[in-house]
mmCIF file of C-alpha atoms in Angstrom:
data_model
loop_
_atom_site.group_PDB
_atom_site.id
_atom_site.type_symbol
_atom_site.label_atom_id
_atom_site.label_comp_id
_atom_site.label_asym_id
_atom_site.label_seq_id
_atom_site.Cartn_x
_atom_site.Cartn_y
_atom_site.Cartn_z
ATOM 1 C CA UNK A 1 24.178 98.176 174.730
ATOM 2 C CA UNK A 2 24.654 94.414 173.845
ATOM 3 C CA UNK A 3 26.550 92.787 177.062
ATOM 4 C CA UNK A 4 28.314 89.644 175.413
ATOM 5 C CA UNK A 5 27.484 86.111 177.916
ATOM 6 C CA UNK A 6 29.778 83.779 179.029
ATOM 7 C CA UNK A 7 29.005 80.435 177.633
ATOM 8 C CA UNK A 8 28.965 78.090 179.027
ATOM 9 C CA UNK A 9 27.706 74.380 179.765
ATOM 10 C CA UNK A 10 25.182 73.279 182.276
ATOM 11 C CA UNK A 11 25.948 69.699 183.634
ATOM 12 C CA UNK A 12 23.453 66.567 182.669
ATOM 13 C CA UNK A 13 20.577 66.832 185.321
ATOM 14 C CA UNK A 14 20.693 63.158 185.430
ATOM 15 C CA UNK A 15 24.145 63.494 187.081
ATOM 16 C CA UNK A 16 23.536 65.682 189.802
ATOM 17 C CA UNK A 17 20.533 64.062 191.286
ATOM 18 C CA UNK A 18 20.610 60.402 189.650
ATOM 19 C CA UNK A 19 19.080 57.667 191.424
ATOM 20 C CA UNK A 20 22.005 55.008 191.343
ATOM 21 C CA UNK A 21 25.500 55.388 191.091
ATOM 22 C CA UNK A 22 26.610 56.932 187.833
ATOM 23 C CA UNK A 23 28.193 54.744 185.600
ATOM 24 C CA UNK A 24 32.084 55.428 184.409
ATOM 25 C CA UNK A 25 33.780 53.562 181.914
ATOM 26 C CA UNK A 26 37.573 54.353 182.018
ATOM 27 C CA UNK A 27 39.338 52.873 179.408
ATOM 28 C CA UNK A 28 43.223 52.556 179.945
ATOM 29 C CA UNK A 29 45.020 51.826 183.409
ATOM 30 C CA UNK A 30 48.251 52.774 181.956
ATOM 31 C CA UNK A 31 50.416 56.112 183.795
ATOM 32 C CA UNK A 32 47.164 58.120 183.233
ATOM 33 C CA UNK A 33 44.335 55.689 184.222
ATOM 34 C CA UNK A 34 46.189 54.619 187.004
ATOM 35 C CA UNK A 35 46.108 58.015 188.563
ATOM 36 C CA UNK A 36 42.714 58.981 187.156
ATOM 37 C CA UNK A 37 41.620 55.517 189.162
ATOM 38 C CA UNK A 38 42.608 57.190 192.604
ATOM 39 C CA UNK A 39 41.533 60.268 191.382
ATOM 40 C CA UNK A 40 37.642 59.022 190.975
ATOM 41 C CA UNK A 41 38.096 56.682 194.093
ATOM 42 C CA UNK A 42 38.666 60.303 195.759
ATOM 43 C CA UNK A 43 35.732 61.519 194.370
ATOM 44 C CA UNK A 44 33.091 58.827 194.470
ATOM 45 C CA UNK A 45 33.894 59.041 198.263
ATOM 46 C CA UNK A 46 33.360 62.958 198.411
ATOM 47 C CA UNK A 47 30.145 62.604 196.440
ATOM 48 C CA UNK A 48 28.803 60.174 198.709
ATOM 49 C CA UNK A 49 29.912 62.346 201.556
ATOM 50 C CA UNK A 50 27.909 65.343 199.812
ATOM 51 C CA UNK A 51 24.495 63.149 199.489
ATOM 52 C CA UNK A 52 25.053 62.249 195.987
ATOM 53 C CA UNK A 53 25.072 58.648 194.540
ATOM 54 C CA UNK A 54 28.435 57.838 194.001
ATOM 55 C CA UNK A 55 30.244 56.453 190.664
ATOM 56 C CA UNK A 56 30.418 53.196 189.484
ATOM 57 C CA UNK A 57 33.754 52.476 187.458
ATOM 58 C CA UNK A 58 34.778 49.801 184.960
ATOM 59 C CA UNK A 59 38.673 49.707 184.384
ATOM 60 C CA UNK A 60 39.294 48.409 180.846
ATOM 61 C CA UNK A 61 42.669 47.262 179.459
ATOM 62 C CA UNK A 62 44.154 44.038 178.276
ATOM 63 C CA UNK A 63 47.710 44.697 179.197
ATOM 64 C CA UNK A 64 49.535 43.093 181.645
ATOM 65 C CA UNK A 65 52.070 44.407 184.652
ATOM 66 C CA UNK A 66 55.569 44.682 183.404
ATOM 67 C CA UNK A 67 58.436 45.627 185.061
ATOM 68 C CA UNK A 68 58.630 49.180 183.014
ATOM 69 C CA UNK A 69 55.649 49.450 184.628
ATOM 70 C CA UNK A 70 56.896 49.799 188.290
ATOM 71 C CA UNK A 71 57.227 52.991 189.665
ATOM 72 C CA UNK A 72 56.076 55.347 187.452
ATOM 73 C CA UNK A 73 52.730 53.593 187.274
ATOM 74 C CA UNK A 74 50.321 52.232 190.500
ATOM 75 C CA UNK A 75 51.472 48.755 189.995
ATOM 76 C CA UNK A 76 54.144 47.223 192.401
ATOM 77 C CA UNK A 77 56.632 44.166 192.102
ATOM 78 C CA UNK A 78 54.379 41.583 193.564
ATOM 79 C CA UNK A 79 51.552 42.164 190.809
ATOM 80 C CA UNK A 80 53.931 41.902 187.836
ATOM 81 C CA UNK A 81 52.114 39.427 185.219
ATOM 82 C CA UNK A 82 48.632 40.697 186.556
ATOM 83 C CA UNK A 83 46.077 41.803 184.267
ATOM 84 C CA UNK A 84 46.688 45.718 184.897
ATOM 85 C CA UNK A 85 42.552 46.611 185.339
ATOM 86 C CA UNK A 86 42.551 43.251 188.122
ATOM 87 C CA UNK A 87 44.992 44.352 189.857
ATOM 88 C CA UNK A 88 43.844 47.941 190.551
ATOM 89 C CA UNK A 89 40.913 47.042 190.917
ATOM 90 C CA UNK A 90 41.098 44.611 193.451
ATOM 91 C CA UNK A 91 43.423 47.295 195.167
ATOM 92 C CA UNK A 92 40.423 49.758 194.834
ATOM 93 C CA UNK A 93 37.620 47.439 196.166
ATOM 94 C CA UNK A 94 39.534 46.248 199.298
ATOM 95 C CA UNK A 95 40.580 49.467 200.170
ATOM 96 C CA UNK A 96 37.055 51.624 198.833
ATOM 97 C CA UNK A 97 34.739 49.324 199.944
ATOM 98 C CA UNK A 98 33.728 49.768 196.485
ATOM 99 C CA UNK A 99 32.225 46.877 193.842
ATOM 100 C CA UNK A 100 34.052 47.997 190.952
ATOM 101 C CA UNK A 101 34.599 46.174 187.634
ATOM 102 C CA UNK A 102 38.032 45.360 185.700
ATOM 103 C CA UNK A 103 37.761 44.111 182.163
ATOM 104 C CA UNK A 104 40.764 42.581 180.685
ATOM 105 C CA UNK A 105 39.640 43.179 176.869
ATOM 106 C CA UNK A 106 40.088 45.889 174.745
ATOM 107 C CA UNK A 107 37.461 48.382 174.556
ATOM 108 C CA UNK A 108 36.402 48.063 170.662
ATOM 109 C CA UNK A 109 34.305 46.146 168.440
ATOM 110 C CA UNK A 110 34.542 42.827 167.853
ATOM 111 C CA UNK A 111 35.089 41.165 163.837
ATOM 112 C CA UNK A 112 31.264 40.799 163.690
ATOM 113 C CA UNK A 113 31.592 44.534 164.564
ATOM 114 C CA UNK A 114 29.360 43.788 167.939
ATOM 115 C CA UNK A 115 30.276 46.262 170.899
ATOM 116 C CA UNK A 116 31.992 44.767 174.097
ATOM 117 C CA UNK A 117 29.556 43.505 176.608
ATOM 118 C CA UNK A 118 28.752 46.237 179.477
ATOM 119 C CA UNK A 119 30.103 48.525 176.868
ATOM 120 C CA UNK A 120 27.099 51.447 177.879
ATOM 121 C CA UNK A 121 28.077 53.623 180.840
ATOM 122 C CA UNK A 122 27.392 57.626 181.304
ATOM 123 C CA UNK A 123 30.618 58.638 181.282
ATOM 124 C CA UNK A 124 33.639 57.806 179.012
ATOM 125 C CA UNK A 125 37.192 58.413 180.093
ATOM 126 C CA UNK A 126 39.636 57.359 178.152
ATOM 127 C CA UNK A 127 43.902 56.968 178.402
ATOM 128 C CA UNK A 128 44.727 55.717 175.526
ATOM 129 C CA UNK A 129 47.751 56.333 173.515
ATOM 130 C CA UNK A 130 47.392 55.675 169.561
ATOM 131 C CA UNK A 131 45.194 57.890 167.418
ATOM 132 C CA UNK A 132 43.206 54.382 166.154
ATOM 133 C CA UNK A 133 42.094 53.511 169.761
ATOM 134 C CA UNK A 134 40.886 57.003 170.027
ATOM 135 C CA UNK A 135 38.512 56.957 166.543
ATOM 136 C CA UNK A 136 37.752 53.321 167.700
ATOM 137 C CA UNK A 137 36.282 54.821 171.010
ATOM 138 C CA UNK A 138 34.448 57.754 168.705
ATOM 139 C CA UNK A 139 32.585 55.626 166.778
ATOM 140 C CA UNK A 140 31.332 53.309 169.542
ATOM 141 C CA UNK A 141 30.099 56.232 171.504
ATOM 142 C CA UNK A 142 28.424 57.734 168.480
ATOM 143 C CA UNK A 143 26.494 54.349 168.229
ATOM 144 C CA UNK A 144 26.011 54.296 171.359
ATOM 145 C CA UNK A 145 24.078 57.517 171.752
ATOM 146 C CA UNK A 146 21.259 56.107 170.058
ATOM 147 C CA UNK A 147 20.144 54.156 173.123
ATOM 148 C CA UNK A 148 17.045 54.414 175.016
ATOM 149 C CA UNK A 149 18.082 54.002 177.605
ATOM 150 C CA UNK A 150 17.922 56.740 180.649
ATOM 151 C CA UNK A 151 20.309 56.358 183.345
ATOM 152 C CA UNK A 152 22.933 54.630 181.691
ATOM 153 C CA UNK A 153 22.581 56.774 178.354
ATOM 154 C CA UNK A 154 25.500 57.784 177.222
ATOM 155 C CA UNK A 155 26.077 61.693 178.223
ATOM 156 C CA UNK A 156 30.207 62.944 178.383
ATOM 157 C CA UNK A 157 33.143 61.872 177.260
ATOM 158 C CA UNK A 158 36.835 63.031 178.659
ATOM 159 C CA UNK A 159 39.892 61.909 176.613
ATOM 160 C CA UNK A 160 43.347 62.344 177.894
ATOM 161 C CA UNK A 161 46.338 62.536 176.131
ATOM 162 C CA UNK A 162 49.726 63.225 176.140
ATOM 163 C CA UNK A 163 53.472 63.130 175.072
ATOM 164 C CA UNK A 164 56.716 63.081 177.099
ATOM 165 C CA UNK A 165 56.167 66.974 178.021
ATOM 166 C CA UNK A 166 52.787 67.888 176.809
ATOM 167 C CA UNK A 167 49.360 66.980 176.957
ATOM 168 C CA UNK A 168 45.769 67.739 176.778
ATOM 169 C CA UNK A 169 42.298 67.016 177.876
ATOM 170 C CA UNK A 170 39.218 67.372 176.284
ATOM 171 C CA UNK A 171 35.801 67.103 177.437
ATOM 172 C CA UNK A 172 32.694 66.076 174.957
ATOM 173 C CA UNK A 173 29.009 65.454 175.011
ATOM 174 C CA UNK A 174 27.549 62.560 173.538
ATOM 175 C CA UNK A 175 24.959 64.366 171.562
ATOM 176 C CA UNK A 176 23.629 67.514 173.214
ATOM 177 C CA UNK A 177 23.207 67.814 176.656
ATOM 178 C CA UNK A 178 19.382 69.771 177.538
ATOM 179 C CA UNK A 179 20.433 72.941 178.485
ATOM 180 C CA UNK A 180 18.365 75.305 181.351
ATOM 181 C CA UNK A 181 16.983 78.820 180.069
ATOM 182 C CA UNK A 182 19.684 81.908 181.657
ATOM 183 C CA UNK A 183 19.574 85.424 181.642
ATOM 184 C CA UNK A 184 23.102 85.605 182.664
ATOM 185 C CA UNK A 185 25.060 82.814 180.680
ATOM 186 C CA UNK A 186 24.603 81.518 176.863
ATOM 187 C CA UNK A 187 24.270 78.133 177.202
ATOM 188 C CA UNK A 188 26.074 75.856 175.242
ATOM 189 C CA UNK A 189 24.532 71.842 174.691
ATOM 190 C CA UNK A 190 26.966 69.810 172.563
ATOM 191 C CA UNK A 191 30.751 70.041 172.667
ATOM 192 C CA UNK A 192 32.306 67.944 170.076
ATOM 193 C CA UNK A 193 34.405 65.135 170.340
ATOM 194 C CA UNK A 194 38.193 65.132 170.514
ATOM 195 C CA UNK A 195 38.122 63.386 166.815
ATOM 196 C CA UNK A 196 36.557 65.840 165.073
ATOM 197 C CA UNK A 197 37.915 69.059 166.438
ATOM 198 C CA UNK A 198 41.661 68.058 167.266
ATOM 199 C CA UNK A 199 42.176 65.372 164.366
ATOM 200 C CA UNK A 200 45.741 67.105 163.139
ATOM 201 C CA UNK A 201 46.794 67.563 167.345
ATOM 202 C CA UNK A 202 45.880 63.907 167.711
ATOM 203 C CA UNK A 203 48.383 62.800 164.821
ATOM 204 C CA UNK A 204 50.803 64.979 165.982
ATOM 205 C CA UNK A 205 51.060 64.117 169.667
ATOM 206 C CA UNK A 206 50.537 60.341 168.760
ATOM 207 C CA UNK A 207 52.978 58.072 170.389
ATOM 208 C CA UNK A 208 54.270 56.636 167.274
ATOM 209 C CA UNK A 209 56.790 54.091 169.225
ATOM 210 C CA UNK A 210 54.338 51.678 170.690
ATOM 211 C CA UNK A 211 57.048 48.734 171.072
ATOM 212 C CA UNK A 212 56.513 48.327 175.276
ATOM 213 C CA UNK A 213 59.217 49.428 176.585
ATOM 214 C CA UNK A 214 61.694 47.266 179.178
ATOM 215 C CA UNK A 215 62.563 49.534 181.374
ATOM 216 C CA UNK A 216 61.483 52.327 183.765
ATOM 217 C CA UNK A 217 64.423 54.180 182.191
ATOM 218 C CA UNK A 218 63.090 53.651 178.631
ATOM 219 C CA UNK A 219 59.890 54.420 179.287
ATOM 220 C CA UNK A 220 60.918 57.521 180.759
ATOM 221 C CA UNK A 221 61.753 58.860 177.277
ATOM 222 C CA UNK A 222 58.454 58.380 176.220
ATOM 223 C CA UNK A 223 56.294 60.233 178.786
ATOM 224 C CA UNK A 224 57.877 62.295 181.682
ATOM 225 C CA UNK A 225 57.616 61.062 185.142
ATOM 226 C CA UNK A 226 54.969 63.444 186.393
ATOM 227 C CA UNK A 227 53.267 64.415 183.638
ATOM 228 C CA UNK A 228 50.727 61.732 183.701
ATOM 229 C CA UNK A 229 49.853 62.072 187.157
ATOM 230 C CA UNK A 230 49.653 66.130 186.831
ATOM 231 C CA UNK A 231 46.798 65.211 183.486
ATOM 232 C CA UNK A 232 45.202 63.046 185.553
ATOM 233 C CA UNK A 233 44.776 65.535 188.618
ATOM 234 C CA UNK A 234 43.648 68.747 186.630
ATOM 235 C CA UNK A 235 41.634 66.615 183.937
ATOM 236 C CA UNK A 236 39.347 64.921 187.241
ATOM 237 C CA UNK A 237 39.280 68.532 188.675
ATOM 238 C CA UNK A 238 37.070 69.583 185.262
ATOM 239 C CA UNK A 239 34.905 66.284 185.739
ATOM 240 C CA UNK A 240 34.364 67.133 189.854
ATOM 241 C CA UNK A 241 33.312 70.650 188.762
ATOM 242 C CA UNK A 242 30.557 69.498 186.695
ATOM 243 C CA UNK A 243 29.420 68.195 189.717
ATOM 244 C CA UNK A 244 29.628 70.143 192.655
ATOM 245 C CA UNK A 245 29.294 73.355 190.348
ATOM 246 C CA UNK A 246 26.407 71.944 187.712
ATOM 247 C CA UNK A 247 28.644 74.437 184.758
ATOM 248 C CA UNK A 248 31.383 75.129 183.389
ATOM 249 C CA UNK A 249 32.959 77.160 181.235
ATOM 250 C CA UNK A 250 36.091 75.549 180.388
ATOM 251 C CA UNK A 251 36.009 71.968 178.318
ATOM 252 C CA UNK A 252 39.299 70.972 178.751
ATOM 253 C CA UNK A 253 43.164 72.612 178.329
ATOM 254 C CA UNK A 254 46.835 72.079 176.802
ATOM 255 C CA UNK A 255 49.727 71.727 179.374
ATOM 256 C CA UNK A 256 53.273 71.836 178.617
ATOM 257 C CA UNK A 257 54.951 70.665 181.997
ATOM 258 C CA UNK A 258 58.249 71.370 180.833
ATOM 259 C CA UNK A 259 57.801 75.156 180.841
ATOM 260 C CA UNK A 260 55.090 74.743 183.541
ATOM 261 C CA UNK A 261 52.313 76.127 181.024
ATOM 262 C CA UNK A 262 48.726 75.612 180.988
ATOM 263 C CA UNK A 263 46.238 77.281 178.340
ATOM 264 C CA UNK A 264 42.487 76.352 179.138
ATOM 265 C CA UNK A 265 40.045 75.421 176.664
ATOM 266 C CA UNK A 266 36.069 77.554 176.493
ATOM 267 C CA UNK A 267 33.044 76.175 176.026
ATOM 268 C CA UNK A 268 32.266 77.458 172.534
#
């Protein structure tokens, strides 16, 4: 009788015993990458704890602290007109210990179509909120898996995403992923990006209204108060199980906060 495996997806090896810190590119430092911020300052510290190397982070964003931004994001009234990435940042390093990086450009190509400089990191996270920043972000990463590179090579990509009630997060390789021979799991080495398996969701959930808002009040009728922060928590939860578990079988889920709903997403 033919027992059916679970599939699933055995972590880099590279990021479970690297040799430096591993390299993290988050890209947004809006309601989401503010929260995923102190969600990877939480973990760098637990990995280092646990033996492991640590993360290295680069914040990207070119927006600046706004008023609408109080409250519902990790900004307060003394940083408005800050560079949003400097400011956390800065927060993060005096308070870590850390030497963390803040970039105050856009993460995308340049006219010449050149990548940003430093633009190579291991991990991609991304909090973005238009469907172009998103396809921008695809095709730098599928560039960028050509390098030769080792320990900075280009290996997973997490995108978050959301609307006022709903949201998502999906986890991709960068190419395939070396997988271990098992007898009890079918392994699975490349989990495609966001872009090409949720194109339609992406349109739908887009935040067409990208006029920044002017208050905390309008903004709230754009994205919920808590449903950024509950993305970021269960999104960095599927990034720390990669690795303290070295598997999984999930890749990502859909979560509808309004009805308190989550539906997981399998390795396939």
């Amino acid at each position: 009788m033919n027992i059916e495996k679970t599939k699933v997806h055995f972590t880099d090896n590279y990021l479970i015993n690297p040799t430096n810190p591993i390299s993290v590119n988050l890209i947004g430092a809006g309601g989401t990458g503010s929260k995923v911020l102190t969600a990877l300052i939480e973990m760098n510290h637990s990995l280092i704890t646990l033996g492991h190397s640590g993360l290295s982070v680069r914040l990207w964003d070119d927006d600046s602290i706004t008023e609408a931004n109080l409250g519902r994001q990790r900004f307060a009234e003394c940083e408005k007109g800050l560079y949003k990435s400097v400011a956390l940042i800065n927060r993060v390093n005096r308070w870590s210990g850390t030497n963390w990086k803040a970039e105050t450009i856009k993460f995308e190509k340049d006219s010449l179509d050149r990548f940003p400089e430093n633009a190579s990191a291991s991990i991609f996270i991304s909090c973005v909120d238009s469907v172009k920043a998103r396809f921008e972000i695809a095709d730098i990463l599928q560039r960028l898996s050509y390098s030769r590179t080792y320990s900075n090579r280009p290996r997973y990509w997490m995108d978050f995403g959301n609307s006022q009630h709903t949201g998502q997060v999906i986890l991709s390789t960068i190419g395939t992923i070396n997988q271990p021979n098992s007898d009890k799991y079918e392994t699975v080495a490349n989990l495609p990006f966001v872009t090409e398996e949720f194109t339609e969701l992406l349109r739908q959930s887009e935040i067409t209204d990208d006029t920044p808002s002017c208050s905390l009040a309008e903004a709230l009728e754009k994205q919920d108060l808590y449903i950024n922060s509950t993305l970021a928590q269960m999104g960095c939860s599927l990034l720390w199980g990669l690795f303290r578990n070295g598997l999984t079988q999930y890749r990502g889920f859909f979560l509808n906060l309004q009805d308190f709903k989550s539906q997981p997403i399998l390795v396939n």
